[in-house]
Short mmCIF file of C-alpha atoms (C1' of nucleotides) in Angstrom, two decimals:
data_model
loop_
_atom_site.label_atom_id
_atom_site.label_comp_id
_atom_site.label_asym_id
_atom_site.label_seq_id
_atom_site.Cartn_x
_atom_site.Cartn_y
_atom_site.Cartn_z
CA MET A 19 28.97 25.68 -9.79
CA GLY A 20 29.53 25.14 -6.10
CA ASN A 21 27.97 21.73 -4.61
CA GLY A 22 25.62 23.20 -1.87
CA ALA A 23 25.38 26.76 -3.29
CA GLN A 24 21.64 27.83 -3.96
CA ASN A 25 22.34 27.98 -7.79
CA TYR A 26 19.52 28.36 -10.36
CA HIS A 27 20.39 25.01 -11.67
CA HIS A 28 20.59 22.24 -8.97
CA GLY A 29 23.73 20.32 -10.22
CA ASP A 30 22.25 17.07 -9.96
CA LEU A 31 18.97 16.98 -8.75
CA ARG A 32 17.84 13.57 -9.35
CA SER A 33 20.30 11.81 -7.28
CA ALA A 34 19.73 14.45 -4.50
CA LEU A 35 16.09 13.41 -4.60
CA ILE A 36 16.61 9.82 -4.49
CA GLU A 37 18.60 10.52 -1.36
CA VAL A 38 16.51 12.69 0.38
CA ALA A 39 13.72 10.58 -0.40
CA THR A 40 15.76 7.36 1.01
CA SER A 41 16.54 8.97 4.13
CA ARG A 42 13.01 10.14 5.10
CA LEU A 43 11.77 6.90 3.75
CA ALA A 44 13.56 5.06 6.45
CA ALA A 45 12.70 7.67 9.15
CA HIS A 46 9.07 8.11 8.49
CA GLY A 47 7.69 5.51 6.26
CA VAL A 48 6.44 5.34 2.75
CA ASP A 49 3.34 7.03 3.33
CA SER A 50 5.37 10.54 4.58
CA LEU A 51 6.80 10.24 1.15
CA SER A 52 5.21 13.45 -0.51
CA LEU A 53 6.83 15.31 -3.96
CA ARG A 54 6.50 18.65 -2.45
CA LYS A 55 8.38 17.65 0.84
CA LEU A 56 11.06 15.83 -0.88
CA ALA A 57 11.49 18.90 -3.11
CA GLU A 58 11.71 20.71 -0.20
CA ASP A 59 14.12 18.95 1.40
CA ALA A 60 16.47 19.20 -1.61
CA GLY A 61 15.98 23.07 -1.75
CA VAL A 62 14.04 23.05 -4.65
CA SER A 63 10.78 24.05 -5.86
CA ARG A 64 7.56 21.86 -5.81
CA THR A 65 7.65 20.95 -9.37
CA ALA A 66 11.21 20.54 -10.25
CA PRO A 67 11.32 17.33 -9.57
CA TYR A 68 9.16 16.43 -12.65
CA HIS A 69 11.90 17.29 -14.63
CA HIS A 70 13.62 14.04 -13.69
CA PHE A 71 10.93 11.79 -12.94
CA LYS A 72 7.49 11.35 -14.60
CA ASP A 73 5.46 11.10 -11.73
CA LYS A 74 5.55 10.33 -8.27
CA SER A 75 5.42 6.50 -8.82
CA ALA A 76 8.42 6.90 -11.22
CA LEU A 77 10.24 8.47 -8.25
CA LEU A 78 9.30 5.77 -5.62
CA SER A 79 10.37 2.85 -8.74
CA ALA A 80 14.33 4.60 -9.12
CA ILE A 81 14.35 4.33 -5.01
CA ALA A 82 13.05 0.95 -5.23
CA ALA A 83 15.48 -0.15 -8.04
CA LYS A 84 18.35 0.82 -5.52
CA GLY A 85 16.65 -1.75 -3.08
CA PHE A 86 16.69 -4.21 -5.47
CA SER A 87 19.98 -4.07 -6.28
CA ASP A 88 21.03 -3.83 -2.86
CA TRP A 89 19.27 -7.20 -1.58
CA HIS A 90 20.48 -8.70 -4.84
CA ALA A 91 24.13 -8.22 -3.68
CA THR A 92 23.15 -9.60 -0.48
CA ALA A 93 21.89 -12.68 -1.83
CA LYS A 94 24.63 -13.30 -3.89
CA ARG A 95 27.09 -13.16 -1.28
CA ILE A 96 25.38 -15.36 0.99
CA PHE A 97 25.08 -17.79 -1.67
CA GLU A 98 28.46 -17.78 -2.88
CA GLN A 99 30.01 -18.64 0.87
CA THR A 100 31.35 -21.96 -0.64
CA SER A 101 33.11 -22.51 2.81
CA LYS A 102 29.69 -23.26 4.11
CA SER A 103 27.24 -26.26 3.41
CA PRO A 104 24.19 -25.71 1.08
CA ARG A 105 22.10 -26.02 4.10
CA ALA A 106 23.68 -23.97 6.01
CA ARG A 107 23.55 -21.06 3.20
CA PHE A 108 20.00 -22.27 2.62
CA ARG A 109 19.38 -21.65 6.32
CA GLU A 110 21.05 -18.60 6.13
CA PHE A 111 19.41 -17.14 3.18
CA VAL A 112 15.98 -17.42 4.91
CA HIS A 113 16.93 -15.61 7.97
CA GLU A 114 18.88 -13.16 6.05
CA TYR A 115 15.62 -12.20 3.65
CA VAL A 116 13.26 -12.10 6.47
CA GLY A 117 15.88 -10.28 8.51
CA TYR A 118 16.17 -7.68 5.63
CA ALA A 119 12.36 -7.17 5.71
CA ALA A 120 12.28 -6.33 9.70
CA LYS A 121 15.11 -4.36 9.40
CA HIS A 122 14.25 -2.15 6.53
CA PRO A 123 10.27 -2.56 6.71
CA GLU A 124 9.59 1.00 4.87
CA MET A 125 12.18 0.06 2.01
CA TYR A 126 10.48 -3.73 1.64
CA GLU A 127 7.17 -2.55 1.89
CA LEU A 128 8.25 0.27 -1.13
CA MET A 129 9.99 -2.52 -3.04
CA PHE A 130 7.47 -5.34 -2.91
CA GLY A 131 4.45 -3.18 -2.03
CA ARG A 132 1.52 -2.65 -4.56
CA THR A 133 2.74 1.13 -4.67
CA ILE A 134 4.99 0.75 -7.37
CA TRP A 135 3.99 -2.50 -9.07
CA GLN A 136 -0.19 -2.39 -9.70
CA ASN A 137 -1.39 -1.33 -12.90
CA GLN A 138 1.90 -2.33 -14.82
CA ALA A 139 3.07 0.77 -13.32
CA ALA A 140 6.53 -0.58 -12.67
CA THR A 141 9.14 1.68 -14.96
CA PRO A 142 11.26 -0.44 -17.21
CA ASP A 143 14.39 0.41 -14.95
CA LEU A 144 12.98 -0.97 -11.88
CA LYS A 145 12.07 -4.32 -13.99
CA GLU A 146 15.05 -4.29 -15.20
CA VAL A 147 16.91 -4.26 -11.81
CA ALA A 148 14.00 -6.81 -10.02
CA PHE A 149 13.68 -9.35 -12.59
CA PRO A 150 17.22 -10.50 -12.34
CA CYS A 151 16.47 -10.75 -8.94
CA PHE A 152 13.99 -13.50 -8.98
CA GLN A 153 15.71 -14.95 -11.67
CA PHE A 154 18.95 -15.44 -9.40
CA GLN A 155 16.26 -16.74 -7.05
CA VAL A 156 15.41 -19.55 -9.55
CA THR A 157 19.14 -20.05 -10.15
CA MET A 158 19.69 -20.60 -6.10
CA THR A 159 16.77 -23.11 -6.36
CA ARG A 160 18.15 -25.26 -9.11
CA TYR A 161 21.27 -25.35 -7.25
CA TRP A 162 19.33 -26.27 -3.90
CA GLN A 163 17.82 -29.04 -5.87
CA GLU A 164 20.88 -30.38 -7.52
CA HIS A 165 22.40 -30.87 -3.99
CA GLY A 166 19.16 -32.95 -2.83
CA LEU A 167 17.93 -29.91 -0.81
CA LEU A 168 15.00 -29.47 -2.49
CA PRO A 169 12.79 -31.78 -3.86
CA ASN A 170 13.85 -32.34 -7.77
CA ASP A 171 10.67 -33.51 -9.22
CA LYS A 172 9.24 -30.05 -9.47
CA ALA A 173 10.26 -27.27 -11.99
CA ALA A 174 12.80 -24.99 -10.60
CA LEU A 175 10.70 -22.09 -11.31
CA ARG A 176 7.54 -23.52 -9.32
CA LEU A 177 9.69 -24.00 -6.30
CA ALA A 178 11.36 -20.87 -6.48
CA GLN A 179 7.77 -19.21 -6.33
CA VAL A 180 6.73 -20.78 -3.71
CA THR A 181 9.58 -20.72 -1.62
CA TRP A 182 9.56 -17.02 -2.09
CA GLY A 183 6.26 -16.56 -1.54
CA THR A 184 7.00 -17.95 1.76
CA LEU A 185 9.60 -15.60 2.78
CA HIS A 186 7.33 -12.87 1.27
CA GLY A 187 4.52 -13.54 2.95
CA ILE A 188 6.02 -14.12 6.99
CA ALA A 189 8.07 -11.01 5.79
CA ARG A 190 4.50 -9.17 4.96
CA LEU A 191 2.97 -10.49 8.19
CA LEU A 192 5.57 -9.50 10.18
CA ILE A 193 5.91 -5.84 8.75
CA ASP A 194 1.66 -4.95 8.59
CA GLY A 195 2.14 -6.52 12.51
CA ILE A 196 -0.77 -8.61 11.54
CA TYR A 197 -0.19 -11.17 14.38
CA ALA A 198 3.37 -12.37 14.30
CA ASP A 199 5.41 -11.13 16.95
CA SER A 200 8.98 -10.10 15.78
CA SER A 201 10.81 -12.05 18.56
CA HIS A 202 9.76 -15.08 16.67
CA ILE A 203 11.07 -14.12 13.75
CA ASP A 204 14.05 -16.78 13.82
CA GLU A 205 11.77 -19.77 15.11
CA MET A 206 9.42 -18.89 12.10
CA CYS A 207 12.55 -19.07 9.71
CA ASP A 208 13.80 -21.88 10.88
CA CYS A 209 10.23 -23.79 11.02
CA ALA A 210 10.01 -22.71 7.47
CA ALA A 211 13.65 -23.78 6.43
CA ASP A 212 12.68 -27.38 8.21
CA LEU A 213 9.75 -27.53 6.42
CA PHE A 214 11.31 -27.06 2.71
CA MET A 215 14.61 -29.02 3.09
CA GLN A 216 14.38 -32.45 2.32
CA PRO A 217 15.51 -35.02 5.00
CA ARG A 218 19.10 -35.82 4.20
CA MET B 23 -39.35 8.25 7.02
CA GLY B 24 -39.27 6.93 3.64
CA ASN B 25 -36.31 4.26 3.15
CA GLY B 26 -34.68 6.25 0.07
CA ALA B 27 -36.22 9.25 0.47
CA GLN B 28 -33.90 12.81 0.71
CA ASN B 29 -34.45 12.87 4.43
CA TYR B 30 -32.08 14.71 6.99
CA HIS B 31 -31.48 11.83 8.71
CA HIS B 32 -30.39 9.25 6.38
CA GLY B 33 -32.01 6.14 8.54
CA ASP B 34 -28.94 4.12 8.52
CA LEU B 35 -26.01 5.83 6.92
CA ARG B 36 -23.49 3.26 8.56
CA SER B 37 -24.69 0.33 6.54
CA ALA B 38 -25.53 2.57 3.52
CA LEU B 39 -21.52 3.63 3.68
CA ILE B 40 -20.40 0.05 3.97
CA GLU B 41 -22.75 -0.94 1.25
CA VAL B 42 -21.38 1.70 -1.28
CA ALA B 43 -17.72 1.18 -0.22
CA THR B 44 -17.79 -2.11 -0.63
CA SER B 45 -19.37 -2.51 -3.89
CA ARG B 46 -16.75 0.88 -5.19
CA LEU B 47 -13.93 -1.46 -4.00
CA ALA B 48 -14.71 -4.54 -5.85
CA ALA B 49 -14.89 -2.07 -8.92
CA HIS B 50 -12.54 0.83 -8.91
CA GLY B 51 -9.77 -0.33 -6.41
CA VAL B 52 -8.77 0.26 -2.67
CA ASP B 53 -6.93 3.60 -3.79
CA SER B 54 -10.07 5.05 -5.02
CA LEU B 55 -11.88 4.52 -1.85
CA SER B 56 -12.32 8.66 -0.77
CA LEU B 57 -14.65 9.37 2.30
CA ARG B 58 -16.02 12.25 0.49
CA LYS B 59 -17.36 10.29 -2.75
CA LEU B 60 -18.63 7.69 -0.72
CA ALA B 61 -20.50 10.24 1.14
CA GLU B 62 -21.74 11.63 -2.07
CA ASP B 63 -22.30 8.09 -3.23
CA ALA B 64 -24.61 7.59 -0.07
CA GLY B 65 -26.15 11.07 -0.78
CA VAL B 66 -25.08 12.96 2.52
CA SER B 67 -22.40 15.66 2.76
CA ARG B 68 -18.89 15.16 2.81
CA THR B 69 -18.31 15.32 7.02
CA ALA B 70 -21.17 13.02 7.69
CA PRO B 71 -19.83 9.72 7.82
CA TYR B 72 -17.67 11.02 10.83
CA HIS B 73 -20.59 10.66 13.11
CA HIS B 74 -20.34 6.55 12.36
CA PHE B 75 -17.13 6.34 11.68
CA LYS B 76 -13.82 7.81 13.79
CA ASP B 77 -12.05 8.11 10.67
CA LYS B 78 -11.27 6.45 7.28
CA SER B 79 -9.21 3.90 8.67
CA ALA B 80 -12.19 3.22 10.54
CA LEU B 81 -14.47 2.70 7.37
CA LEU B 82 -11.95 0.57 5.91
CA SER B 83 -11.53 -1.62 8.99
CA ALA B 84 -15.54 -1.87 8.91
CA ILE B 85 -15.36 -3.09 5.38
CA ALA B 86 -12.55 -5.50 6.03
CA ALA B 87 -14.14 -7.10 8.77
CA LYS B 88 -16.75 -8.19 6.88
CA GLY B 89 -14.26 -9.46 4.23
CA PHE B 90 -12.81 -11.77 7.54
CA SER B 91 -16.49 -13.12 8.26
CA ASP B 92 -16.98 -14.17 5.11
CA TRP B 93 -13.35 -15.84 4.40
CA HIS B 94 -13.89 -17.51 7.86
CA ALA B 95 -17.28 -19.18 6.61
CA THR B 96 -15.63 -20.39 3.76
CA ALA B 97 -12.75 -21.78 5.43
CA LYS B 98 -15.22 -23.47 7.76
CA ARG B 99 -17.28 -24.95 5.25
CA ILE B 100 -14.24 -26.67 3.28
CA PHE B 101 -12.86 -27.79 6.57
CA GLU B 102 -16.04 -29.73 7.42
CA GLN B 103 -16.30 -31.52 4.54
CA THR B 104 -16.04 -34.94 6.46
CA SER B 105 -16.98 -36.51 3.07
CA LYS B 106 -13.22 -35.96 1.80
CA SER B 107 -10.18 -36.87 3.08
CA PRO B 108 -7.96 -34.43 5.33
CA ARG B 109 -5.59 -34.88 2.12
CA ALA B 110 -8.05 -33.56 -0.28
CA ARG B 111 -9.34 -30.99 2.21
CA PHE B 112 -5.96 -29.58 2.74
CA ARG B 113 -5.53 -28.99 -0.85
CA GLU B 114 -8.74 -27.78 -1.68
CA PHE B 115 -7.77 -25.49 1.15
CA VAL B 116 -4.80 -23.82 -0.51
CA HIS B 117 -6.53 -23.54 -3.62
CA GLU B 118 -9.55 -21.87 -2.13
CA TYR B 119 -7.34 -19.51 -0.59
CA VAL B 120 -5.38 -17.88 -3.46
CA GLY B 121 -8.53 -18.33 -5.31
CA TYR B 122 -10.20 -16.05 -2.98
CA ALA B 123 -7.61 -13.92 -3.39
CA ALA B 124 -7.23 -13.80 -7.08
CA LYS B 125 -10.92 -13.45 -7.45
CA HIS B 126 -11.47 -10.49 -5.14
CA PRO B 127 -8.19 -8.71 -5.24
CA GLU B 128 -9.34 -5.29 -3.87
CA MET B 129 -11.03 -6.85 -0.77
CA TYR B 130 -7.88 -9.18 -0.02
CA GLU B 131 -5.61 -6.18 -0.27
CA LEU B 132 -7.73 -4.20 2.08
CA MET B 133 -7.94 -7.23 4.65
CA PHE B 134 -4.46 -7.89 4.51
CA GLY B 135 -2.91 -5.01 3.61
CA ARG B 136 -0.92 -2.56 5.69
CA THR B 137 -3.43 0.41 5.25
CA ILE B 138 -5.93 -0.98 8.17
CA TRP B 139 -2.97 -3.14 10.10
CA GLN B 140 -0.28 -0.64 10.46
CA ASN B 141 1.04 1.49 13.35
CA GLN B 142 -1.92 -0.71 15.87
CA ALA B 143 -4.57 1.43 13.83
CA ALA B 144 -6.91 -1.68 13.68
CA THR B 145 -10.32 -1.21 15.43
CA PRO B 146 -11.14 -3.59 17.97
CA ASP B 147 -13.91 -4.30 15.67
CA LEU B 148 -11.77 -5.41 13.34
CA LYS B 149 -9.33 -7.35 15.58
CA GLU B 150 -12.40 -9.32 16.76
CA VAL B 151 -13.23 -10.65 13.81
CA ALA B 152 -9.77 -11.09 12.39
CA PHE B 153 -8.37 -12.93 14.83
CA PRO B 154 -10.48 -15.99 15.18
CA CYS B 155 -9.86 -16.18 11.37
CA PHE B 156 -6.16 -17.09 11.84
CA GLN B 157 -7.25 -19.13 14.89
CA PHE B 158 -8.84 -21.24 12.86
CA GLN B 159 -6.32 -21.75 10.99
CA VAL B 160 -4.21 -22.62 13.72
CA THR B 161 -7.04 -25.72 14.68
CA MET B 162 -6.48 -26.85 11.23
CA THR B 163 -3.18 -26.78 11.15
CA ARG B 164 -3.48 -29.05 14.65
CA TYR B 165 -5.85 -31.23 13.28
CA TRP B 166 -3.83 -31.87 9.80
CA GLN B 167 -0.93 -32.66 12.20
CA GLU B 168 -2.95 -35.49 13.95
CA HIS B 169 -3.90 -36.78 10.95
CA GLY B 170 -0.15 -36.95 9.86
CA LEU B 171 -0.60 -34.68 7.01
CA LEU B 172 1.96 -31.94 8.82
CA PRO B 173 4.96 -32.60 10.42
CA ASN B 174 4.05 -33.40 14.01
CA ASP B 175 7.53 -32.10 15.69
CA LYS B 176 6.62 -28.42 15.26
CA ALA B 177 4.42 -26.70 17.52
CA ALA B 178 1.19 -25.60 15.36
CA LEU B 179 1.39 -21.90 15.81
CA ARG B 180 4.61 -21.91 14.19
CA LEU B 181 3.31 -24.45 11.62
CA ALA B 182 0.36 -22.25 10.97
CA GLN B 183 2.44 -19.11 10.26
CA VAL B 184 4.42 -20.54 7.91
CA THR B 185 1.77 -22.14 5.71
CA TRP B 186 -0.06 -18.75 6.30
CA GLY B 187 2.78 -17.07 5.17
CA THR B 188 3.16 -19.07 1.71
CA LEU B 189 -0.40 -18.60 0.85
CA HIS B 190 -0.57 -15.19 1.86
CA GLY B 191 2.61 -14.72 -0.02
CA ILE B 192 1.77 -16.26 -3.35
CA ALA B 193 -1.59 -14.16 -2.99
CA ARG B 194 -0.01 -11.33 -2.83
CA LEU B 195 2.73 -11.75 -5.84
CA LEU B 196 -0.22 -12.64 -7.69
CA ILE B 197 -2.37 -9.50 -6.57
CA ASP B 198 0.94 -7.16 -7.05
CA GLY B 199 1.14 -8.88 -10.32
CA ILE B 200 4.84 -8.82 -9.82
CA TYR B 201 5.80 -11.78 -11.60
CA ALA B 202 3.75 -14.50 -11.20
CA ASP B 203 1.23 -15.35 -14.52
CA SER B 204 -2.30 -15.74 -13.18
CA SER B 205 -2.64 -18.95 -15.10
CA HIS B 206 -0.18 -20.48 -13.12
CA ILE B 207 -2.31 -20.49 -9.81
CA ASP B 208 -3.30 -23.81 -10.20
CA GLU B 209 0.38 -25.30 -10.39
CA MET B 210 1.65 -22.95 -7.46
CA CYS B 211 -1.00 -24.14 -5.24
CA ASP B 212 -0.12 -27.77 -5.91
CA CYS B 213 3.29 -27.01 -5.59
CA ALA B 214 3.15 -25.89 -2.62
CA ALA B 215 0.55 -28.57 -0.93
CA ASP B 216 2.50 -31.26 -2.25
CA LEU B 217 5.73 -29.59 -0.55
CA PHE B 218 4.17 -29.17 2.98
CA MET B 219 2.40 -32.69 3.09
CA GLN B 220 4.07 -35.35 4.49
CA PRO B 221 4.65 -38.39 2.50
CA ARG B 222 1.98 -40.92 3.28
"C1'" DA C 27 31.51 36.18 -29.70
"C1'" DA C 28 25.83 36.37 -30.75
"C1'" DG C 29 22.30 34.41 -30.98
"C1'" DG C 30 19.39 30.78 -30.45
"C1'" DC C 31 18.20 25.77 -28.29
"C1'" DT C 32 17.27 22.79 -24.68
"C1'" DA C 33 17.59 21.45 -19.92
"C1'" DT C 34 16.26 22.88 -15.92
"C1'" DG C 35 13.93 25.46 -12.37
"C1'" DT C 36 10.52 28.80 -10.89
"C1'" DT C 37 5.30 30.55 -9.37
"C1'" DG C 38 0.39 30.35 -10.30
"C1'" DA C 39 -3.45 27.42 -10.56
"C1'" DC C 40 -6.85 23.48 -10.05
"C1'" DA C 41 -9.16 19.43 -8.21
"C1'" DC C 42 -8.57 16.44 -5.35
"C1'" DT C 43 -8.11 14.87 -0.44
"C1'" DG C 44 -8.74 13.65 5.14
"C1'" DT C 45 -10.43 16.34 9.27
"C1'" DC C 46 -11.95 19.73 12.33
"C1'" DA C 47 -15.01 23.67 14.49
"C1'" DA C 48 -19.70 25.63 14.54
"C1'" DG C 49 -24.34 25.82 13.31
"C1'" DA C 50 -29.14 23.62 11.63
"C1'" DT C 51 -32.63 20.05 12.23
"C1'" DA C 52 -34.94 16.18 13.51
"C1'" DA C 53 -36.10 12.52 16.52
"C1'" DA C 54 -35.99 10.62 21.14
"C1'" DA C 55 -36.26 11.61 26.42
"C1'" DC C 56 -38.03 13.48 30.23
"C1'" DG D 7 -43.66 20.66 25.50
"C1'" DT D 8 -39.22 21.33 26.56
"C1'" DT D 9 -34.79 19.43 26.55
"C1'" DT D 10 -31.44 16.78 25.39
"C1'" DT D 11 -28.80 13.68 21.95
"C1'" DA D 12 -27.68 11.97 17.43
"C1'" DT D 13 -27.41 13.29 13.25
"C1'" DC D 14 -26.58 15.83 9.38
"C1'" DT D 15 -24.89 20.41 7.53
"C1'" DT D 16 -21.69 24.35 5.39
"C1'" DG D 17 -17.38 26.56 6.02
"C1'" DA D 18 -12.51 26.15 6.80
"C1'" DC D 19 -7.64 24.46 6.63
"C1'" DA D 20 -3.73 22.52 5.28
"C1'" DG D 21 -2.50 19.18 2.62
"C1'" DT D 22 -1.80 16.46 -1.98
"C1'" DG D 23 -0.20 15.22 -7.36
"C1'" DT D 24 -0.18 17.69 -11.50
"C1'" DC D 25 -0.43 20.71 -15.33
"C1'" DA D 26 0.29 25.29 -17.88
"C1'" DA D 27 3.30 29.01 -18.46
"C1'" DC D 28 7.05 31.67 -17.59
"C1'" DA D 29 12.62 32.53 -16.33
"C1'" DT D 30 17.03 31.29 -16.32
"C1'" DA D 31 21.57 29.42 -17.26
"C1'" DG D 32 24.51 26.56 -19.57
"C1'" DC D 33 25.65 24.76 -24.33
"C1'" DC D 34 25.75 24.58 -29.76
"C1'" DT D 35 25.72 26.33 -33.93
"C1'" DT D 36 27.24 29.93 -37.01
#
DNA sequence: AAGGCTATGTTGACACTGTCAAGATAAAAC
DNA sequence: GTTTTATCTTGACAGTGTCAACATAGCCTT
């Protein structure tokens, strides 16, 4: 079976679908993702995807899962730059988070939008990747608390929820284009970072 | 023309559509809003709505506009309770904001979701209502700065964006059910309020 | 090696969706 | 009373997700 030949059996349709979906997502947005178009892009018929994904939501979840593991890696990389001070890393993290959202708006929309999360529609696979991602936020928060960067009199979990909420909110306001001009991204990030960081 | 009769001309289809849409929104969610169903609910044929709204997005915008003016009134009411201290009002505002989102998740989703805002799809009517709503947030922020409640060394606009971002983020995490249990709403709100308010 | 099982792919069909075009009706304007 | 205009109608089209029934081909067992 040649890799690109028009065989009856595709070979690895699952991966192929995720691939074409990811590129289409970045190019034309989450709303343009239709199973039928994706199937066509992958060179198979409309209903072939159903042998690899329970339904459309499951396919989207699979794409989002990849986004989460990517972001998780990025966050880890920033956090583990021991050469930089905790304060510098915190600030960088804030910028990087919002920057990621601004740079990959469609992926971010998919990852954190209601499409795949509402009605407990999230796939176990997705939860398995997304949950550690938030857990890491708690870990970082605890670290920043220990280094006197965030207030120590609050539960790390609570604090992590609020800080993430802030980043998430800024990201959404930018993505949805509600009012925040993207040219002000950096200023907003610095403002948020300053607000959270305790005076040293 | 009797008000409820099956006349050829409905009388006030525009209002009727918004009404049935609003109730259907609260009951079955934003995704269940289809022009055809709404038309049927209103007792007219599929394409009748097009004589009152440019397209589906315009109808949704009209509903959201009502939500914005409602929220604007609520915010005003809280802010103008001169009997309470600024700090108390700030805290109440935070709780009320997230509470509104948790109580009317579908309306909130519509108001702040990407559906009506993406691609500059927002109707002038909508902007006309939504913009003062954010403007008011800036006004409040400035007031809180003057009363030493929020840091004075930051631009009110920037600060307003960040605080709103936080509330928005918390609301979204709750609505999307990503991880925040709704039983922790109050704790999260207090945590956020404490973080922002300068020690007196 | 022969036969059957199973994973994977196919076409056909159904009930939806938003939206346009063309015609019907009633109210309002002249 | 006639014409214009706003409103509502049916018909049609291109999409959508998803199910059912059928086809193919590779794998497993005997």
